[in-house]
PDB file of C-alpha atoms in Angstrom:
ATOM      1  CA  ILE A   1     105.836 113.072 102.643  1.00 74.00           C
ATOM      2  CA  VAL A   2     105.321 112.006  98.960  1.00 71.00           C
ATOM      3  CA  SER A   3     108.009 113.886  97.197  1.00 72.00           C
ATOM      4  CA  SER A   4     107.033 112.742  93.694  1.00 69.00           C
ATOM      5  CA  SER A   5     103.664 114.383  93.834  1.00 70.00           C
ATOM      6  CA  LYS A   6     104.653 117.138  96.334  1.00 78.00           C
ATOM      7  CA  THR A   7     101.893 115.813  98.748  1.00 78.00           C
ATOM      8  CA  ALA A   8     101.822 115.297 102.523  1.00 80.00           C
ATOM      9  CA  VAL A   9      99.423 112.816 104.014  1.00 79.00           C
ATOM     10  CA  ILE A  10      98.422 113.176 107.600  1.00 80.00           C
ATOM     11  CA  TYR A  11      96.980 110.155 109.569  1.00 79.00           C
ATOM     12  CA  LYS A  12      95.302 111.616 112.555  1.00 83.00           C
ATOM     13  CA  GLY A  13      95.118 109.549 115.786  1.00 84.00           C
ATOM     14  CA  LEU A  14      97.615 106.935 114.520  1.00 84.00           C
ATOM     15  CA  SER A  15      99.036 105.053 117.520  1.00 85.00           C
ATOM     16  CA  ARG A  16     100.692 101.878 116.278  1.00 84.00           C
ATOM     17  CA  PRO A  17     104.368 102.037 115.092  1.00 83.00           C
ATOM     18  CA  ASP A  18     104.008  99.547 112.166  1.00 84.00           C
ATOM     19  CA  PRO A  19     100.924 100.612 110.122  1.00 79.00           C
ATOM     20  CA  LYS A  20     100.400  99.583 106.541  1.00 74.00           C
ATOM     21  CA  LEU A  21      99.623 102.883 104.835  1.00 70.00           C
ATOM     22  CA  PHE A  22      97.746 101.753 101.698  1.00 64.00           C
ATOM     23  CA  TYR A  23      96.670 105.268 100.649  1.00 59.00           C
ATOM     24  CA  LEU A  24     100.259 106.423 100.830  1.00 50.00           C
ATOM     25  CA  SER A  25     101.476 103.590  98.631  1.00 52.00           C
ATOM     26  CA  ILE A  26      98.917 104.487  95.949  1.00 51.00           C
ATOM     27  CA  VAL A  27      99.669 108.144  96.016  1.00 52.00           C
ATOM     28  CA  SER A  28     103.457 107.565  95.801  1.00 51.00           C
ATOM     29  CA  SER A  29     103.033 105.465  92.527  1.00 51.00           C
ATOM     30  CA  PRO A  30     103.224 107.977  89.635  1.00 55.00           C
ATOM     31  CA  VAL A  31     102.843 105.333  87.067  1.00 69.00           C
ATOM     32  CA  TYR A  32      99.403 105.434  85.227  1.00 81.00           C
ATOM     33  CA  ASN A  33      98.574 102.793  82.654  1.00 90.00           C
ATOM     34  CA  SER A  34      95.752 102.572  80.144  1.00 93.00           C
ATOM     35  CA  ALA A  35      94.388 100.391  77.440  1.00 96.00           C
ATOM     36  CA  THR A  36      91.345 100.229  75.137  1.00 97.00           C
ATOM     37  CA  ILE A  37      88.789  97.432  74.899  1.00 98.00           C
ATOM     38  CA  SER A  38      86.410  97.106  71.989  1.00 98.00           C
ATOM     39  CA  GLY A  39      84.015  94.541  70.567  1.00 98.00           C
ATOM     40  CA  SER A  40      80.435  93.788  70.028  1.00 98.00           C
ATOM     41  CA  VAL A  41      77.415  92.234  71.699  1.00 98.00           C
ATOM     42  CA  PRO A  42      74.087  91.039  70.197  1.00 97.00           C
ATOM     43  CA  PRO A  43      72.113  94.227  69.151  1.00 96.00           C
ATOM     44  CA  ALA A  44      69.005  94.877  71.192  1.00 94.00           C
ATOM     45  CA  SER A  45      66.811  97.742  70.302  1.00 92.00           C
ATOM     46  CA  GLY A  46      65.085  99.432  73.148  1.00 92.00           C
ATOM     47  CA  LYS A  47      67.301  97.751  75.710  1.00 95.00           C
ATOM     48  CA  ASN A  48      70.523  98.735  77.584  1.00 96.00           C
ATOM     49  CA  THR A  49      73.587  96.495  77.351  1.00 97.00           C
ATOM     50  CA  ARG A  50      76.110  97.456  80.049  1.00 97.00           C
ATOM     51  CA  VAL A  51      79.752  96.430  79.245  1.00 97.00           C
ATOM     52  CA  ILE A  52      82.004  96.481  82.344  1.00 96.00           C
ATOM     53  CA  PHE A  53      85.648  95.733  82.755  1.00 96.00           C
ATOM     54  CA  VAL A  54      86.807  95.102  86.318  1.00 93.00           C
ATOM     55  CA  SER A  55      90.312  94.476  87.524  1.00 90.00           C
ATOM     56  CA  GLY A  56      90.644  94.576  91.357  1.00 81.00           C
ATOM     57  CA  SER A  57      89.288  97.991  92.469  1.00 80.00           C
ATOM     58  CA  ASP A  58      89.960  99.513  88.987  1.00 88.00           C
ATOM     59  CA  TYR A  59      86.887  99.556  86.567  1.00 92.00           C
ATOM     60  CA  ASN A  60      85.444 101.204  83.588  1.00 94.00           C
ATOM     61  CA  TYR A  61      82.056 100.729  81.893  1.00 95.00           C
ATOM     62  CA  THR A  62      80.041 101.817  78.874  1.00 96.00           C
ATOM     63  CA  THR A  63      76.712 100.999  77.158  1.00 96.00           C
ATOM     64  CA  ALA A  64      76.850  99.292  73.821  1.00 97.00           C
ATOM     65  CA  ASP A  65      75.154 100.775  70.882  1.00 97.00           C
ATOM     66  CA  PRO A  66      71.681  99.260  70.842  1.00 95.00           C
ATOM     67  CA  ALA A  67      71.440  99.121  66.957  1.00 95.00           C
ATOM     68  CA  SER A  68      74.908  97.758  66.097  1.00 96.00           C
ATOM     69  CA  GLY A  69      75.956  96.212  69.405  1.00 97.00           C
ATOM     70  CA  THR A  70      79.448  97.601  69.191  1.00 98.00           C
ATOM     71  CA  TYR A  71      81.152  99.122  72.241  1.00 98.00           C
ATOM     72  CA  SER A  72      84.539 100.642  73.248  1.00 97.00           C
ATOM     73  CA  LEU A  73      85.775 101.500  76.663  1.00 96.00           C
ATOM     74  CA  GLY A  74      88.984 102.415  78.370  1.00 94.00           C
ATOM     75  CA  ALA A  75      90.774 100.343  81.028  1.00 93.00           C
ATOM     76  CA  SER A  76      93.106 102.103  83.411  1.00 89.00           C
ATOM     77  CA  TRP A  77      95.264 101.141  86.440  1.00 84.00           C
ATOM     78  CA  ARG A  78      98.042 102.512  88.537  1.00 79.00           C
ATOM     79  CA  GLY A  79     101.264 100.703  89.387  1.00 77.00           C
ATOM     80  CA  THR A  80     104.514  99.606  87.839  1.00 79.00           C
ATOM     81  CA  THR A  81     103.074  96.524  85.949  1.00 86.00           C
ATOM     82  CA  ASP A  82     102.272  97.061  82.270  1.00 90.00           C
ATOM     83  CA  SER A  83      99.366  94.651  82.338  1.00 93.00           C
ATOM     84  CA  SER A  84      96.188  94.119  84.295  1.00 92.00           C
ATOM     85  CA  ALA A  85      94.107  90.871  84.571  1.00 94.00           C
ATOM     86  CA  GLY A  86      90.408  91.271  84.916  1.00 94.00           C
ATOM     87  CA  LYS A  87      86.957  90.370  83.578  1.00 95.00           C
ATOM     88  CA  ILE A  88      84.455  91.807  81.088  1.00 97.00           C
ATOM     89  CA  TYR A  89      80.855  91.620  82.228  1.00 97.00           C
ATOM     90  CA  ILE A  90      77.806  91.986  79.981  1.00 97.00           C
ATOM     91  CA  LEU A  91      74.423  92.719  81.425  1.00 97.00           C
ATOM     92  CA  ARG A  92      71.366  93.591  79.247  1.00 98.00           C
ATOM     93  CA  TYR A  93      68.213  95.054  80.797  1.00 97.00           C
ATOM     94  CA  THR A  94      65.172  97.175  80.159  1.00 96.00           C
ATOM     95  CA  THR A  95      64.242 100.148  82.369  1.00 94.00           C
ATOM     96  CA  ASN A  96      61.055 101.806  83.739  1.00 91.00           C
ATOM     97  CA  PRO A  97      60.308 105.501  82.973  1.00 88.00           C
ATOM     98  CA  SER A  98      62.605 106.615  85.732  1.00 84.00           C
ATOM     99  CA  GLY A  99      65.547 104.785  84.129  1.00 88.00           C
ATOM    100  CA  LEU A 100      65.796 101.985  86.785  1.00 92.00           C
ATOM    101  CA  PRO A 101      66.284  98.415  85.557  1.00 95.00           C
ATOM    102  CA  ILE A 102      63.231  96.213  85.752  1.00 93.00           C
ATOM    103  CA  ASP A 103      63.968  93.203  83.569  1.00 95.00           C
ATOM    104  CA  TYR A 104      67.208  91.295  82.731  1.00 97.00           C
ATOM    105  CA  ASP A 105      67.487  88.926  79.758  1.00 96.00           C
ATOM    106  CA  ALA A 106      71.270  88.568  79.004  1.00 97.00           C
ATOM    107  CA  TYR A 107      74.370  88.098  81.090  1.00 97.00           C
ATOM    108  CA  GLY A 108      77.924  86.968  80.266  1.00 97.00           C
ATOM    109  CA  THR A 109      81.466  87.256  81.378  1.00 96.00           C
ATOM    110  CA  LYS A 110      84.994  86.447  80.170  1.00 96.00           C
ATOM    111  CA  ALA A 111      88.486  86.881  81.460  1.00 97.00           C
ATOM    112  CA  LEU A 112      90.754  89.414  79.795  1.00 97.00           C
ATOM    113  CA  THR A 113      94.310  90.685  80.499  1.00 97.00           C
ATOM    114  CA  VAL A 114      95.052  94.148  79.118  1.00 96.00           C
ATOM    115  CA  LYS A 115      98.298  95.618  78.376  1.00 96.00           C
ATOM    116  CA  ASN A 116      99.367  99.297  78.674  1.00 94.00           C
ATOM    117  CA  GLY A 117      99.020 101.275  75.405  1.00 95.00           C
ATOM    118  CA  LEU A 118      97.349  98.495  73.465  1.00 96.00           C
ATOM    119  CA  THR A 119      93.833  98.266  71.855  1.00 97.00           C
ATOM    120  CA  HIS A 120      92.188  94.955  72.703  1.00 98.00           C
ATOM    121  CA  SER A 121      89.718  94.642  69.829  1.00 97.00           C
ATOM    122  CA  GLY A 122      87.486  91.659  68.874  1.00 97.00           C
ATOM    123  CA  GLN A 123      86.112  91.216  72.404  1.00 98.00           C
ATOM    124  CA  ASN A 124      82.865  89.931  71.023  1.00 98.00           C
ATOM    125  CA  PHE A 125      79.987  88.249  72.783  1.00 98.00           C
ATOM    126  CA  ALA A 126      77.693  85.985  70.717  1.00 97.00           C
ATOM    127  CA  VAL A 127      74.129  84.983  71.734  1.00 97.00           C
ATOM    128  CA  SER A 128      75.562  81.607  72.755  1.00 97.00           C
ATOM    129  CA  ASP A 129      77.871  83.410  75.229  1.00 97.00           C
ATOM    130  CA  LEU A 130      75.014  84.895  77.137  1.00 97.00           C
ATOM    131  CA  SER A 131      72.470  83.442  79.537  1.00 97.00           C
ATOM    132  CA  ASN A 132      69.100  84.695  80.750  1.00 97.00           C
ATOM    133  CA  PRO A 133      69.565  85.266  84.470  1.00 96.00           C
ATOM    134  CA  SER A 134      66.817  84.561  86.864  1.00 96.00           C
ATOM    135  CA  GLU A 135      65.628  87.578  88.903  1.00 96.00           C
ATOM    136  CA  THR A 136      64.877  88.488  92.453  1.00 95.00           C
ATOM    137  CA  THR A 137      63.841  91.454  94.504  1.00 95.00           C
ATOM    138  CA  ILE A 138      65.651  93.431  97.154  1.00 93.00           C
ATOM    139  CA  ALA A 139      63.512  95.579  99.401  1.00 95.00           C
ATOM    140  CA  GLY A 140      63.581  97.481 102.617  1.00 94.00           C
ATOM    141  CA  THR A 141      62.477 100.483 104.596  1.00 94.00           C
ATOM    142  CA  ILE A 142      64.469 103.643 105.368  1.00 92.00           C
ATOM    143  CA  GLU A 143      64.233 104.762 108.979  1.00 91.00           C
ATOM    144  CA  HIS A 144      64.841 108.437 109.626  1.00 89.00           C
ATOM    145  CA  SER A 145      63.777 111.207 111.948  1.00 89.00           C
ATOM    146  CA  THR A 146      60.715 113.260 111.086  1.00 87.00           C
ATOM    147  CA  ASP A 147      62.689 116.424 110.478  1.00 88.00           C
ATOM    148  CA  TYR A 148      64.449 114.835 107.439  1.00 89.00           C
ATOM    149  CA  ILE A 149      62.964 114.087 104.045  1.00 88.00           C
ATOM    150  CA  LEU A 150      64.393 111.715 101.603  1.00 89.00           C
ATOM    151  CA  SER A 151      66.039 113.517  98.592  1.00 88.00           C
ATOM    152  CA  TYR A 152      66.991 110.636  96.304  1.00 90.00           C
ATOM    153  CA  ARG A 153      67.904 106.967  96.315  1.00 93.00           C
ATOM    154  CA  THR A 154      70.554 105.272  94.225  1.00 94.00           C
ATOM    155  CA  LEU A 155      70.950 101.678  93.081  1.00 95.00           C
ATOM    156  CA  TYR A 156      74.344 100.093  92.645  1.00 95.00           C
ATOM    157  CA  PHE A 157      75.531  96.714  91.496  1.00 95.00           C
ATOM    158  CA  LYS A 158      78.827  95.319  92.847  1.00 93.00           C
ATOM    159  CA  PHE A 159      80.902  93.292  90.258  1.00 91.00           C
ATOM    160  CA  ASP A 160      84.003  91.946  92.060  1.00 86.00           C
ATOM    161  CA  GLY A 161      85.458  95.062  93.732  1.00 77.00           C
ATOM    162  CA  ALA A 162      83.648  97.575  91.608  1.00 88.00           C
ATOM    163  CA  LEU A 163      80.513  99.457  92.641  1.00 90.00           C
ATOM    164  CA  ILE A 164      78.588 100.397  89.436  1.00 92.00           C
ATOM    165  CA  TYR A 165      75.799 102.908  89.229  1.00 93.00           C
ATOM    166  CA  PHE A 166      72.531 101.565  87.827  1.00 94.00           C
ATOM    167  CA  GLY A 167      69.913 104.219  88.427  1.00 93.00           C
ATOM    168  CA  GLN A 168      68.434 106.812  90.742  1.00 92.00           C
ATOM    169  CA  GLU A 169      65.027 107.824  92.075  1.00 90.00           C
ATOM    170  CA  TYR A 170      64.081 111.523  92.511  1.00 84.00           C
ATOM    171  CA  ILE A 171      60.340 111.061  93.073  1.00 75.00           C
ATOM    172  CA  THR A 172      58.908 113.776  95.384  1.00 72.00           C
ATOM    173  CA  PRO A 173      58.027 112.769  97.977  1.00 79.00           C
ATOM    174  CA  LEU A 174      60.194 109.684  98.028  1.00 87.00           C
ATOM    175  CA  ALA A 175      58.784 106.914  99.939  1.00 90.00           C
ATOM    176  CA  ASP A 176      60.407 105.246 102.874  1.00 92.00           C
ATOM    177  CA  ASN A 177      59.826 101.800 101.361  1.00 93.00           C
ATOM    178  CA  PHE A 178      61.956 100.588  98.378  1.00 93.00           C
ATOM    179  CA  SER A 179      61.811  97.506  96.184  1.00 94.00           C
ATOM    180  CA  TYR A 180      64.170  96.779  93.182  1.00 95.00           C
ATOM    181  CA  ILE A 181      64.243  93.954  90.759  1.00 95.00           C
ATOM    182  CA  VAL A 182      67.797  92.651  90.346  1.00 96.00           C
ATOM    183  CA  PRO A 183      69.408  89.653  88.574  1.00 96.00           C
ATOM    184  CA  SER A 184      70.118  86.626  90.735  1.00 95.00           C
ATOM    185  CA  LEU A 185      73.750  85.960  89.910  1.00 93.00           C
ATOM    186  CA  ALA A 186      76.571  84.344  91.989  1.00 89.00           C
ATOM    187  CA  GLY A 187      79.205  86.937  93.030  1.00 84.00           C
ATOM    188  CA  ILE A 188      77.190  90.006  92.163  1.00 91.00           C
ATOM    189  CA  ASN A 189      75.982  92.055  95.100  1.00 93.00           C
ATOM    190  CA  PHE A 190      73.845  95.158  95.416  1.00 93.00           C
ATOM    191  CA  ALA A 191      73.845  98.399  97.335  1.00 93.00           C
ATOM    192  CA  VAL A 192      71.276 101.129  97.968  1.00 93.00           C
ATOM    193  CA  SER A 193      72.370 104.597  99.133  1.00 93.00           C
ATOM    194  CA  ILE A 194      69.971 107.211 100.364  1.00 92.00           C
ATOM    195  CA  ASN A 195      70.324 111.021 100.633  1.00 91.00           C
ATOM    196  CA  ALA A 196      68.155 113.043 102.962  1.00 89.00           C
ATOM    197  CA  SER A 197      67.848 116.694 103.822  1.00 87.00           C
ATOM    198  CA  LYS A 198      66.364 118.608 106.798  1.00 86.00           C
ATOM    199  CA  THR A 199      63.069 120.037 106.114  1.00 78.00           C
ATOM    200  CA  SER A 200      63.978 123.457 107.566  1.00 68.00           C
ATOM    201  CA  THR A 201      66.924 123.862 105.200  1.00 68.00           C
TER     202      THR A 201
END
């Protein structure tokens, strides 16, 4: 029972007497902290510059203004500490007509500790702070029974503990094969999720 939020959490099939109930510890913490991060990146007309702040499993992201390069995003975390240490990531790319990334020409990162209630301005990235990442391809084939059709496919990038949305395919019919161009960067992984529906429904 979490009295502070008037919540009851039930763990079905629990058999051991000494479990670590991580979900319960999160729910029972009523303290919610937030900060603001702002700065600039080199302007790049016709391109997307994604700005991401990651601290553990907490994250926020935005897209910098292509004309001015300015950005502002919130950072939020739960717990009793009034600060949160994390990283800012910058990734610039162009997209195909479907909105999926196809070319990457700028990447950078820097450490930042944010404090509750503060605005952390001046988090700027110059051209010299960014590198042009090499690229690679991830590809595969979706196996499914014949009474299902693929509805859509979603591409995610994983920065530390954060899974960030980077585009979706809704082409009809959606092919079983997929191939995506991604940046080849240490510590950044990728995920592809697929939704399917029964043809009869």
